[in-house]
Amino acid sequence: REAPNAGFLMAGFNYFTRFAVGLPFVNGNDPSLKFLLMIPSGVVAMLTGAFVKAPVIDISKQVQAGVAQNAGEAIQNVYLKPSPSQVSKRLARTLMLTGIRGVPFGAFQCFIYEVLKDQTPPLLESIGVPIWAEPFLWGGIAGFCTGYLTNPPDVVMQRLALESDDDKDDKPFSIGETWEQIVRATQKVYEEDGPAGFAKGGLENAIYFLPEAMVWFGVYEALKGVP
């Protein structure tokens, strides 16, 4: 589920950043502007990966929750047993929610990593951190920070997933209706727990993404040098 999405994010992030910096009206020698362009580049890259990730999210959830014993049974439950309209509605809704969650994730993770990569090598080398270990450290910090910063939309999306059963009927998918559900879920979190409700699970979310991003960026930098 994560491998193709991560590939789209990293490849798309680099491509869109180089594309933006190469525009005739952009000063590619301005490091501040380059870093600023990394944010929309990450967002666009993450959204392209959502098209690959969305179809397998519900399959994964079926197995994790014990509803299905294996991937084959999960595929049956998600795509073959429901009506075509229910399947299309589930896919559209999952894609929309994945995209909404992916916007802040794509904006932050690669941006934080690139800032650390640009600004911290002298400090790390002065305290004896091996050069090969630097990408793992930058990745871990980027993953931890991104996990915490993207926790509020995670809280809302999880609340929405638990309380909604709209994919059980044959009504067509509606962006407006789904957005209204997101707004209601956000209001409910705030009414029940205040601003602190959006931070619930933030530390756990950050710890979850720390090793994933550490390995991802570390391996990415190592493989860049492979001919």
Coordinates of C-alpha atoms in Angstrom, one line a residue:
R1 CA 0.0 0.0 0.0
E2 CA 2.7 2.5 0.9
A3 CA 5.5 1.4 -1.5
P4 CA 3.9 2.8 -4.7
N5 CA 2.6 5.9 -2.9
A6 CA 6.1 6.6 -1.5
G7 CA 7.6 6.2 -5.0
F8 CA 5.1 8.6 -6.5
L9 CA 5.8 11.1 -3.7
M10 CA 9.6 11.1 -4.0
A11 CA 9.7 10.9 -7.8
G12 CA 6.9 13.5 -8.2
F13 CA 8.4 15.8 -5.6
N14 CA 11.8 15.9 -7.3
Y15 CA 10.2 16.3 -10.8
F16 CA 7.8 19.1 -9.9
T17 CA 10.5 20.9 -7.9
R18 CA 12.9 20.8 -10.8
F19 CA 10.1 21.8 -13.2
A20 CA 9.1 24.8 -11.0
V21 CA 12.7 26.0 -10.4
G22 CA 13.3 25.8 -14.2
L23 CA 10.4 28.1 -15.1
P24 CA 11.6 31.3 -16.8
F25 CA 10.0 33.7 -14.2
V26 CA 11.5 31.8 -11.2
N27 CA 15.0 32.6 -9.8
G28 CA 16.4 29.1 -9.4
N29 CA 19.4 30.5 -7.5
D30 CA 17.2 31.8 -4.6
P31 CA 17.3 29.0 -2.0
S32 CA 14.4 30.4 -0.1
L33 CA 12.2 30.4 -3.2
K34 CA 13.3 26.9 -4.0
F35 CA 12.2 25.7 -0.6
L36 CA 8.9 27.5 -0.9
L37 CA 8.3 25.7 -4.2
M38 CA 8.9 22.4 -2.5
I39 CA 5.6 22.6 -0.6
P40 CA 3.2 22.7 -3.6
S41 CA 5.5 20.1 -5.4
G42 CA 5.0 17.7 -2.5
V43 CA 1.3 18.3 -2.5
V44 CA 0.9 17.6 -6.2
A45 CA 3.2 14.5 -6.0
M46 CA 1.2 13.1 -3.0
L47 CA -2.1 13.6 -4.8
T48 CA -0.8 11.6 -7.9
G49 CA 0.1 8.7 -5.6
A50 CA -3.4 8.8 -4.1
F51 CA -4.8 7.2 -7.2
V52 CA -2.5 4.2 -6.6
K53 CA -3.0 4.0 -2.9
A54 CA -6.8 4.4 -2.7
P55 CA -7.9 1.1 -4.3
V56 CA -5.9 -1.0 -1.7
I57 CA -6.7 1.0 1.5
D58 CA -10.0 -0.7 2.1
I59 CA -8.6 -4.1 1.3
S60 CA -5.9 -3.6 3.9
K61 CA -8.4 -2.5 6.5
Q62 CA -10.5 -5.6 5.9
V63 CA -7.6 -7.9 6.8
Q64 CA -6.3 -5.7 9.7
A65 CA -9.7 -5.7 11.3
G66 CA -10.2 -9.4 10.9
V67 CA -13.2 -9.0 8.6
A68 CA -11.4 -10.9 5.9
Q69 CA -8.9 -13.8 6.4
N70 CA -6.7 -12.8 3.5
A71 CA -6.3 -10.4 0.6
G72 CA -8.5 -12.6 -1.7
E73 CA -11.4 -12.5 0.6
A74 CA -10.9 -8.8 1.2
I75 CA -11.1 -8.1 -2.5
Q76 CA -14.3 -10.1 -2.7
N77 CA -15.8 -8.1 0.2
V78 CA -14.7 -4.7 -1.2
Y79 CA -15.1 -5.0 -4.9
L80 CA -17.1 -8.1 -5.9
K81 CA -19.9 -8.5 -3.3
P82 CA -21.2 -4.9 -3.3
S83 CA -23.1 -3.4 -6.2
P84 CA -21.1 -1.5 -8.9
S85 CA -22.5 1.8 -7.6
Q86 CA -21.5 1.0 -4.1
V87 CA -18.0 0.1 -5.3
S88 CA -17.6 3.3 -7.3
K89 CA -18.9 5.3 -4.4
R90 CA -16.5 3.7 -2.0
L91 CA -13.5 4.2 -4.3
A92 CA -14.4 7.9 -5.0
R93 CA -14.9 8.6 -1.3
T94 CA -11.7 6.8 -0.3
L95 CA -9.8 8.7 -3.0
M96 CA -11.2 12.1 -1.8
L97 CA -10.3 11.4 1.9
T98 CA -6.8 10.1 0.9
G99 CA -6.2 13.2 -1.1
I100 CA -7.3 15.5 1.8
R101 CA -5.1 13.7 4.2
G102 CA -2.2 13.6 1.7
V103 CA -2.1 17.4 1.1
P104 CA -0.5 18.3 4.4
F105 CA 1.6 15.1 4.4
G106 CA 3.0 15.8 1.0
A107 CA 3.6 19.4 1.9
F108 CA 5.6 18.7 5.0
Q109 CA 7.6 15.5 4.7
C110 CA 9.9 16.1 1.8
F111 CA 10.1 19.8 2.6
I112 CA 11.4 19.2 6.1
Y113 CA 13.8 16.6 4.9
E114 CA 15.3 18.9 2.2
V115 CA 15.6 21.8 4.7
L116 CA 17.5 19.5 7.1
K117 CA 19.6 18.2 4.3
D118 CA 20.6 21.7 3.3
Q119 CA 21.1 23.3 6.7
T120 CA 22.5 20.7 9.1
P121 CA 25.5 18.8 7.5
P122 CA 28.1 21.1 9.1
L123 CA 26.5 20.6 12.6
L124 CA 26.2 16.9 12.2
E125 CA 29.8 16.5 10.9
S126 CA 31.1 18.6 13.8
I127 CA 29.6 16.2 16.3
G128 CA 30.9 13.1 14.5
V129 CA 27.8 11.8 12.8
P130 CA 28.9 9.6 9.9
I131 CA 27.9 11.0 6.4
W132 CA 26.1 7.7 5.6
A133 CA 23.9 8.1 8.7
E134 CA 22.8 11.6 8.0
P135 CA 19.9 10.7 5.6
F136 CA 18.5 8.3 8.1
L137 CA 18.6 11.0 10.8
W138 CA 17.0 13.6 8.5
G139 CA 14.4 11.1 7.4
G140 CA 13.5 10.2 11.0
I141 CA 13.1 13.8 12.1
A142 CA 11.0 14.6 9.0
G143 CA 8.8 11.6 9.6
F144 CA 8.3 12.4 13.3
C145 CA 7.5 16.1 12.6
T146 CA 5.2 15.2 9.7
G147 CA 3.4 12.5 11.7
Y148 CA 2.6 15.1 14.4
L149 CA 1.7 17.9 12.1
T150 CA -0.7 15.8 10.0
N151 CA -2.4 14.3 13.1
P152 CA -5.4 16.7 13.1
P153 CA -6.7 15.5 9.6
D154 CA -6.0 11.9 10.7
V155 CA -8.3 12.4 13.7
V156 CA -11.1 13.8 11.6
M157 CA -10.7 11.1 8.9
Q158 CA -10.7 8.3 11.5
R159 CA -13.9 9.7 13.2
L160 CA -15.5 10.0 9.8
A161 CA -14.6 6.4 8.9
L162 CA -16.0 5.0 12.1
E163 CA -19.3 6.8 12.0
S164 CA -20.2 6.8 8.3
D165 CA -22.0 4.0 6.6
D166 CA -22.9 5.8 3.4
D167 CA -21.2 3.3 1.2
K168 CA -23.9 0.7 2.1
D169 CA -26.6 2.4 0.0
D170 CA -26.7 3.0 -3.8
K171 CA -26.8 6.8 -3.7
P172 CA -24.3 8.3 -6.1
F173 CA -21.1 9.8 -4.7
S174 CA -21.3 13.5 -3.9
I175 CA -18.2 15.6 -3.2
G176 CA -20.4 18.2 -1.5
E177 CA -22.1 15.7 0.8
T178 CA -18.7 14.1 1.7
W179 CA -17.3 17.5 2.4
E180 CA -20.2 18.3 4.7
Q181 CA -19.6 15.0 6.6
I182 CA -15.9 16.1 7.1
V183 CA -17.0 19.4 8.4
R184 CA -19.5 17.8 10.8
A185 CA -16.8 15.3 12.0
T186 CA -14.4 18.2 12.6
Q187 CA -17.1 20.1 14.6
K188 CA -17.9 17.0 16.6
V189 CA -14.2 16.5 17.6
Y190 CA -14.0 20.2 18.6
E191 CA -17.3 20.1 20.6
E192 CA -16.3 17.0 22.5
D193 CA -12.6 17.6 23.2
G194 CA -11.8 21.2 22.2
P195 CA -8.5 21.9 20.3
A196 CA -6.8 19.1 22.3
G197 CA -9.0 16.6 20.5
F198 CA -7.1 17.1 17.3
A199 CA -3.8 16.3 19.0
K200 CA -5.0 12.9 20.3
G201 CA -2.6 10.2 19.2
G202 CA -0.2 12.8 17.8
L203 CA 2.8 11.4 19.6
E204 CA 1.9 7.8 18.5
N205 CA 1.4 9.0 15.0
A206 CA 4.8 10.7 15.0
I207 CA 6.5 7.6 16.4
Y208 CA 4.8 5.5 13.7
F209 CA 6.2 7.6 10.9
L210 CA 9.7 8.1 12.3
P211 CA 11.2 4.6 11.4
E212 CA 9.3 4.5 8.1
A213 CA 10.7 7.8 6.9
M214 CA 14.1 7.0 8.4
V215 CA 14.4 3.9 6.3
W216 CA 12.7 5.3 3.3
F217 CA 15.0 8.4 2.9
G218 CA 18.1 6.5 4.0
V219 CA 17.6 3.8 1.4
Y220 CA 16.6 6.4 -1.2
E221 CA 19.8 8.3 -0.8
A222 CA 21.9 5.1 -0.9
L223 CA 20.2 3.9 -4.1
K224 CA 20.7 7.2 -5.8
G225 CA 24.4 6.3 -6.1
V226 CA 23.7 2.9 -7.6
P227 CA 24.5 3.0 -11.4

